[in-house]
Short mmCIF file of C-alpha atoms in Angstrom, two decimals:
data_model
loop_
_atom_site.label_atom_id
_atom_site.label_comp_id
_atom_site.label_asym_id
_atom_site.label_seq_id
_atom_site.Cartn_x
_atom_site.Cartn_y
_atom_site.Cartn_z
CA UNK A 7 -18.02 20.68 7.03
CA UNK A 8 -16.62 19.40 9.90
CA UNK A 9 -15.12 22.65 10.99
CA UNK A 10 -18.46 24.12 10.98
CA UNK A 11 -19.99 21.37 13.08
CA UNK A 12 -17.34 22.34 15.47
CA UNK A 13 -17.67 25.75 15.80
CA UNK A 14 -22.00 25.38 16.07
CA UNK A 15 -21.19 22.59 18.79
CA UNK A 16 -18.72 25.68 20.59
CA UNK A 17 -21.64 28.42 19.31
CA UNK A 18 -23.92 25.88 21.83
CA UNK A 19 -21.70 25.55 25.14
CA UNK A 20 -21.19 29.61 25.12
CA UNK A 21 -24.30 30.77 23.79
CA UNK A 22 -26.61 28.00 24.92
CA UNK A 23 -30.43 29.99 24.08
CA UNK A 24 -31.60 30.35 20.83
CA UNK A 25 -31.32 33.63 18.45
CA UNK A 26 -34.87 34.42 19.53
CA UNK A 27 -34.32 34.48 23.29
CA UNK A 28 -31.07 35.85 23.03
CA UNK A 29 -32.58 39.35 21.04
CA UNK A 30 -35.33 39.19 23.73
CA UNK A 31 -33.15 39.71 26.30
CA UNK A 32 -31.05 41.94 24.61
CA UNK A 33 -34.26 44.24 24.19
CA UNK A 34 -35.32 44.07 27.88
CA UNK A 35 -31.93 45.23 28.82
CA UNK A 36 -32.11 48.39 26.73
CA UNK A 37 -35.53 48.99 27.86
CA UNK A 38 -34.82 49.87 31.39
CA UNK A 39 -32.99 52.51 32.93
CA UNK A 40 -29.49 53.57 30.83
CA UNK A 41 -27.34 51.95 33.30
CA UNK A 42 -28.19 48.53 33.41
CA UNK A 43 -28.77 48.59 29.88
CA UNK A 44 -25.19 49.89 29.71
CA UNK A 45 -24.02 47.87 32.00
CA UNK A 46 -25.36 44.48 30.95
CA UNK A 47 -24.31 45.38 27.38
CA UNK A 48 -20.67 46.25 28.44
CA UNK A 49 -20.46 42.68 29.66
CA UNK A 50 -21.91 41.39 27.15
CA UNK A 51 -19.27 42.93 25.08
CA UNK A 52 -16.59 41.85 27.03
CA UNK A 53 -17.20 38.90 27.06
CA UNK A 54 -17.26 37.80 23.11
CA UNK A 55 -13.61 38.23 22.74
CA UNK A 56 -13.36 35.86 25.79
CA UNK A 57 -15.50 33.34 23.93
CA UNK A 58 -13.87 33.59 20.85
CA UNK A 59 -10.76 33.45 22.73
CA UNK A 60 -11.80 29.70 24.10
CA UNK A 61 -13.35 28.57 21.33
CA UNK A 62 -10.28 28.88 18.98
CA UNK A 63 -8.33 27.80 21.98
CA UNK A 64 -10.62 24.77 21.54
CA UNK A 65 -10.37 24.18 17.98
CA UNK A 66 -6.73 24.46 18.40
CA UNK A 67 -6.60 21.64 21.02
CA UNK A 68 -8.95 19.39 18.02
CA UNK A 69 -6.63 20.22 15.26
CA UNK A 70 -3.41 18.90 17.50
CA UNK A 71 -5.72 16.07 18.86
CA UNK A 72 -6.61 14.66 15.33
CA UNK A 73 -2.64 15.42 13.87
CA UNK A 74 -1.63 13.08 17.23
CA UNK A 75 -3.95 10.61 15.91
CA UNK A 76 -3.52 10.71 12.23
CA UNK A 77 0.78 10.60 13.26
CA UNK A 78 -0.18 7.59 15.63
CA UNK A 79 -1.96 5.59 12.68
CA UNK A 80 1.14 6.13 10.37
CA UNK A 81 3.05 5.03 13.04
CA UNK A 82 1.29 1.94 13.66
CA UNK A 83 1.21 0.63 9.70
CA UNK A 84 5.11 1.45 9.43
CA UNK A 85 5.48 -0.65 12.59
CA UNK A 86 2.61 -2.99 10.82
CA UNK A 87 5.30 -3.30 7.55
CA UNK A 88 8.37 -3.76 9.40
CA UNK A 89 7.08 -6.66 11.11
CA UNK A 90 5.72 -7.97 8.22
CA UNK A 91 9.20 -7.17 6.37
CA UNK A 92 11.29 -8.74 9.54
CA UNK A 93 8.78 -12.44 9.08
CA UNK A 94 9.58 -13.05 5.32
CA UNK A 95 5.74 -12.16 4.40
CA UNK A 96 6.82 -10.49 1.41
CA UNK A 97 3.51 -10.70 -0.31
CA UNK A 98 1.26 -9.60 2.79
CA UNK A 99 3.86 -6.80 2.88
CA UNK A 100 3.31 -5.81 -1.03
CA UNK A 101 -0.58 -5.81 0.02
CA UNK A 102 -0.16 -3.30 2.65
CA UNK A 103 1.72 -1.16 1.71
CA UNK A 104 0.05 -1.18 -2.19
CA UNK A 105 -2.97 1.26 -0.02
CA UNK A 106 -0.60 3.59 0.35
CA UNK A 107 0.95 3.74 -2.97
CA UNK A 108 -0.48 7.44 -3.56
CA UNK A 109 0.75 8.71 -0.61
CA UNK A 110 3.36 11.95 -0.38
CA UNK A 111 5.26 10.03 2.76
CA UNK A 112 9.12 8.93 1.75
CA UNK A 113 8.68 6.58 4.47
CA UNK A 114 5.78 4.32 3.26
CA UNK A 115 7.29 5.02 -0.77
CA UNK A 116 10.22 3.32 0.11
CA UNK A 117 9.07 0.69 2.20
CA UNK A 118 7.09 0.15 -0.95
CA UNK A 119 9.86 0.02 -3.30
CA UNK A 120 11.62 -2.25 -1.26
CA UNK A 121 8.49 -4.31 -1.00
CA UNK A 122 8.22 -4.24 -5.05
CA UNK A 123 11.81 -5.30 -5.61
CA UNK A 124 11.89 -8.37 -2.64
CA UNK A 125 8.07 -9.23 -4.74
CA UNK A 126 10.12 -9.45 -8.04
CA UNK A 127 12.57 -12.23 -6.65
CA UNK A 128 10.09 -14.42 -5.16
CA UNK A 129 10.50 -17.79 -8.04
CA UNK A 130 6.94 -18.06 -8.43
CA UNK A 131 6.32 -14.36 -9.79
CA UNK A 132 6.34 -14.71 -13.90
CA UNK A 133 9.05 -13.09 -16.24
CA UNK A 134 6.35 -10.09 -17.25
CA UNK A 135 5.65 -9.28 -14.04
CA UNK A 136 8.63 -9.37 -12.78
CA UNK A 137 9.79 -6.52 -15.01
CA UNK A 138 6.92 -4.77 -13.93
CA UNK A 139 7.49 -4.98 -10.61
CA UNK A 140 10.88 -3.52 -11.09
CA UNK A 141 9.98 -0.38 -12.90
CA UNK A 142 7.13 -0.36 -10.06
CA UNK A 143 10.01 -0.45 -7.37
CA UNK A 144 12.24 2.28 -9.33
CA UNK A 145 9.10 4.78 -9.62
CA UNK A 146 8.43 4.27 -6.19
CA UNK A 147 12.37 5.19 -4.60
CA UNK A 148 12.67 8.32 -6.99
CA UNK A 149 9.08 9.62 -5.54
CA UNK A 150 10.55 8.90 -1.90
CA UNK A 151 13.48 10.54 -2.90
CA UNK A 152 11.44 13.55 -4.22
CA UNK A 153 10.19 13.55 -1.41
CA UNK A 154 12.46 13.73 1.16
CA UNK A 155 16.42 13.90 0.41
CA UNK A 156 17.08 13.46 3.58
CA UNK A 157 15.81 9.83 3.85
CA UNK A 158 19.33 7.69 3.79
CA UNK A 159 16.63 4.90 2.81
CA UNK A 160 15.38 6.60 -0.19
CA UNK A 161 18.56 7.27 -1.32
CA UNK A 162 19.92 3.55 -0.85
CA UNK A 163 16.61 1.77 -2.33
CA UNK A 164 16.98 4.30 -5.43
CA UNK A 165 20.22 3.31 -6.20
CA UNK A 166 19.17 -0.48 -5.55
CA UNK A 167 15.79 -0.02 -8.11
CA UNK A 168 18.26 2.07 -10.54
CA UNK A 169 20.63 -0.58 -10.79
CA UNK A 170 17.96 -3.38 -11.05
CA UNK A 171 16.42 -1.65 -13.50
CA UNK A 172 19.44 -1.44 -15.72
CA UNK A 173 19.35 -5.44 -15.96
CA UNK A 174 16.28 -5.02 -18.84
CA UNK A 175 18.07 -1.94 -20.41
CA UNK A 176 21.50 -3.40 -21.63
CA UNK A 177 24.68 -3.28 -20.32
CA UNK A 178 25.72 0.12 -21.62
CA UNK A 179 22.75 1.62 -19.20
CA UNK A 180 23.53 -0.40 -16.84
CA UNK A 181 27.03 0.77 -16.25
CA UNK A 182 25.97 4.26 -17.13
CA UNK A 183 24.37 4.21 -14.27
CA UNK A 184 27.33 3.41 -11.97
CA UNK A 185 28.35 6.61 -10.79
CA UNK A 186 25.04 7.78 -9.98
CA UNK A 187 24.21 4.63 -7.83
CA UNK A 188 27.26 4.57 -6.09
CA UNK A 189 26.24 8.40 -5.51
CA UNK A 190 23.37 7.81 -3.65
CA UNK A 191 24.90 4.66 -1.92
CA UNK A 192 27.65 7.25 -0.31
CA UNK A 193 24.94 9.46 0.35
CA UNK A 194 23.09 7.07 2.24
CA UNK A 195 26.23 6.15 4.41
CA UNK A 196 26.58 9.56 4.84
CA UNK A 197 23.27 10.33 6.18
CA UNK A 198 23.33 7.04 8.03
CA UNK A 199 26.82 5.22 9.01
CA UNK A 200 24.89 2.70 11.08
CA UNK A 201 23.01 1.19 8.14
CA UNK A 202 24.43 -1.99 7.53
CA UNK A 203 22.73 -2.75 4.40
CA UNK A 204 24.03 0.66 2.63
CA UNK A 205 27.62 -0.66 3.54
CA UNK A 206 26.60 -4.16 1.91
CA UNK A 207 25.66 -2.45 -1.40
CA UNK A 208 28.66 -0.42 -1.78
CA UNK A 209 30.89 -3.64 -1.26
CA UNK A 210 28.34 -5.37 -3.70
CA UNK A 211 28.97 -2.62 -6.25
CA UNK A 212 33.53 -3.14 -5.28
CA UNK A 213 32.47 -6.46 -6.43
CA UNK A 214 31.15 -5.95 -9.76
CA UNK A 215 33.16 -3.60 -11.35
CA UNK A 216 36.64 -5.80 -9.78
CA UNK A 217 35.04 -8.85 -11.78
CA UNK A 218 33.61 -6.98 -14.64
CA UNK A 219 34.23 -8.93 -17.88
CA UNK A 220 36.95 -7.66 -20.58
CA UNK A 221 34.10 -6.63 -23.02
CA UNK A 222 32.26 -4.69 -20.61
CA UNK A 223 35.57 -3.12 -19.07
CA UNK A 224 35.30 -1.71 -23.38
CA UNK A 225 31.99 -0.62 -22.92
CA UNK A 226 33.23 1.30 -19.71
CA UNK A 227 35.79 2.77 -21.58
CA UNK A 228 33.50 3.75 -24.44
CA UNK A 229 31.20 5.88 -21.99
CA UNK A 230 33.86 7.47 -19.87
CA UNK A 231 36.93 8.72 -20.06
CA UNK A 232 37.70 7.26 -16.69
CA UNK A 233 35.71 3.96 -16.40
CA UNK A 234 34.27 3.04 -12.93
CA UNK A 235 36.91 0.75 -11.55
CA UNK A 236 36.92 -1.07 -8.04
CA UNK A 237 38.92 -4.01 -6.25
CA UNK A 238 38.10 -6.95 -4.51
CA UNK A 239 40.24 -5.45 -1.04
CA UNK A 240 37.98 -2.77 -0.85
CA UNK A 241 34.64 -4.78 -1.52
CA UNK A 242 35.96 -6.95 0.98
CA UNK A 243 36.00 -3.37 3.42
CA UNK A 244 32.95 -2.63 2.86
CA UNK A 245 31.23 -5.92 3.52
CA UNK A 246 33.59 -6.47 6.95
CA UNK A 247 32.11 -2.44 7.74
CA UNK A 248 28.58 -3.97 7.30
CA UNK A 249 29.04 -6.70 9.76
CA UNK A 250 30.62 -4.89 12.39
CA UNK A 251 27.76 -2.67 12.14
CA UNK A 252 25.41 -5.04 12.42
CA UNK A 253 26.64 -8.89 12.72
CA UNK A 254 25.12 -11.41 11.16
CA UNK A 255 22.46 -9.17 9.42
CA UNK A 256 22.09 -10.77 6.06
CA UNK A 257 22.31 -13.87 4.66
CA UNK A 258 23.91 -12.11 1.32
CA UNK A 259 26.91 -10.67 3.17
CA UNK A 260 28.06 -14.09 4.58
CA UNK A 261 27.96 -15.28 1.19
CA UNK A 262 29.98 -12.15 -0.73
CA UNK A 263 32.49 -12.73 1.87
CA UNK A 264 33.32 -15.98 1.17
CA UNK A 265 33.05 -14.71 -2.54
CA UNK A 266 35.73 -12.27 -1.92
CA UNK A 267 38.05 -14.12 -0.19
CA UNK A 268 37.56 -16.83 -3.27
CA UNK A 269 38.71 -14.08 -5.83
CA UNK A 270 41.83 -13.28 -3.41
CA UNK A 271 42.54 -16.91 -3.25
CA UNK A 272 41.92 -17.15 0.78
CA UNK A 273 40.74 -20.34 0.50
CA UNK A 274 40.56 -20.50 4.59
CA UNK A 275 38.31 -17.90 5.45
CA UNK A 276 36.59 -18.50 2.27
CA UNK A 277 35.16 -21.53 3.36
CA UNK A 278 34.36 -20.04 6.94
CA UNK A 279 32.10 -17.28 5.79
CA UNK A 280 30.73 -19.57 3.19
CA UNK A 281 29.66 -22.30 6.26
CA UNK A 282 28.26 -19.43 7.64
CA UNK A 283 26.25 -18.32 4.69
CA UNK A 284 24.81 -22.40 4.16
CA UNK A 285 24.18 -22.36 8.15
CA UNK A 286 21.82 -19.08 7.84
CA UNK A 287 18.36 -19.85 8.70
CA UNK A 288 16.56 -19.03 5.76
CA UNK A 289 13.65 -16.45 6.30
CA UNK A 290 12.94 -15.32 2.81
CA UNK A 291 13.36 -16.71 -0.74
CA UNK A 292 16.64 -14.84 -1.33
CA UNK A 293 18.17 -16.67 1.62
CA UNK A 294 16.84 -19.67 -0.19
CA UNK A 295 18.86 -18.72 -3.12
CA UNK A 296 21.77 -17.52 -0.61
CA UNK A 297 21.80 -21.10 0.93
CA UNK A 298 22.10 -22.81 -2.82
CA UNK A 299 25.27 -21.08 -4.00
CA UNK A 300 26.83 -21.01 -0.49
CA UNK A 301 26.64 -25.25 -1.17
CA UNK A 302 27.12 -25.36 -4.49
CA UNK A 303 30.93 -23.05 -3.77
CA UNK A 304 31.36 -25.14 -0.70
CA UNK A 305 31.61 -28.04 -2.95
CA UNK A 306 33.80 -26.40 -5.76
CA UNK A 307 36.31 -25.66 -2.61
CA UNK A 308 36.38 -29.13 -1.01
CA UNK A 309 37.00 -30.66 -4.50
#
């Protein structure tokens, strides 16, 4: 419908009389001596591939107009969400981006996944809906990864929501899952070195399987042949990789550090990085919870 409009509003800047007048004139040219009437209708004939010529030219110029806009708008509610994301307004964030939960962009379906998980944390949100939330968040990271592969984010929020998700299906899924999160994890380094965050999971993941409890090192074993294995040197890596990267970044890295260093018995810079993590200003209730353990270890060190 609105193409049409167009094309009658283009029909009324090149042909500006009526049908009526139009065939009028047509017939007074033809009524008069051969030559004018051949010569008036040879430019009349010239000229419609001229005026189809400018009118698609036209409708060509409207098409890129409204893609600038519609490109512009995305833009501007991405920017909208990463503000919102950067303040700690989880909620307001979940709200926004919830209107575009049926959209076919990787870039608002993981913003939205993100949004889902970071909802599911928050201490208010009830046991229920906090699973719900979680499946929400996993649903949303495979579509973005469906997608668009090439989205480092997709990949590192999908193997984030996979993992989560493995925390209400038992620890057999759970570390069935390993390989294929750390899989997307190294993809998302991969696609994106620079991506602090990415860096902070894969030391996260070091982590876990270099403290993994006896019994689940024999559910490991039962699954694969070769068990997912890590140490606490090369979590430790990974987590100094993501603060090079970006220093400072997350409250969550401080604290793993001064984790790791605990498990290797570096009491020294142990307490250091766990200073750091109490010190972090907290913007969000994981830093809340960040801030909590980061005293509660501080204490279990100066004892």
């Amino acid at each position: 419908m609105a193409t049409t409009s167009f094309l009658r509003s283009v029909n009324r800047v090149f042909f500006p009389m009526g049908r009526t007048a139009r065939s009028a004139r047509l017939k007074r040219s033809l009524t008069v001596r051969g030559q004018t009437a051949t010569a008036e209708g040879g430019l009349w004939l010239l000229s419609v591939p001229a005026v189809c010529y400018l009118g698609g030219e036209l409708y060509q110029r409207f098409r890129r107009a409204a893609t600038v806009h519609a490109l512009s708008q995305v833009e501007e509610v991405l920017e909208q969400a990463d503000y919102l994301y950067s303040s700690g307004e989880t909620e307001k964030l979940h709200q926004l981006l919830l209107q575009y939960k049926s959209s076919e962009d990787a870039e608002f379906l993981w913003r939205l996944a993100r949004a889902c998980r970071d909802l599911s944390l928050m201490s208010h949100v009830e046991v229920d809906q906090k699973k719900k939330l979680t499946y929400e968040a996993l649903e949303y990271a495979t579509r973005a990864l469906e997608r668009n592969d090439a989205c480092f984010a997709a990949h590192k929020w999908y193997a984030v929501c996979l993992s989560d998700v493995g925390d209400y299906e038992g620890v057999k899924v759970k570390i069935g899952n390993s390989y294929i999160i750390r899989e997307h994890l190294e993809r998302a380094v991969k696609l994106n070195p620079k991506d602090a965050t990415s860096l902070h999971i894969l030391g996260y993941w070091c982590f876990a399987f270099a403290e993994l409890p006896w019994y689940q090192r024999k559910v490991a074993a039962m699954i694969f042949a070769s068990p997912p294995t890590a140490t606490f040197e090369e979590a430790l890596a990974f987590f100094q990789q993501a603060e090079e990267v970006d220093p400072n970044f997350y409250s969550k890295n401080l604290l793993m550090m001064g984790k790791t260093y605990m498990m290797m018995k570096d009491n020294g810079n142990a307490l250091a990085w766990l200073t750091r993590a109490r010190d972090y200003a907290p913007h969000t209730e994981e830093d809340k919870q960040v801030h909590k353990e980061a005293v509660d270890l501080l204490k279990k060190l100066n004892a």
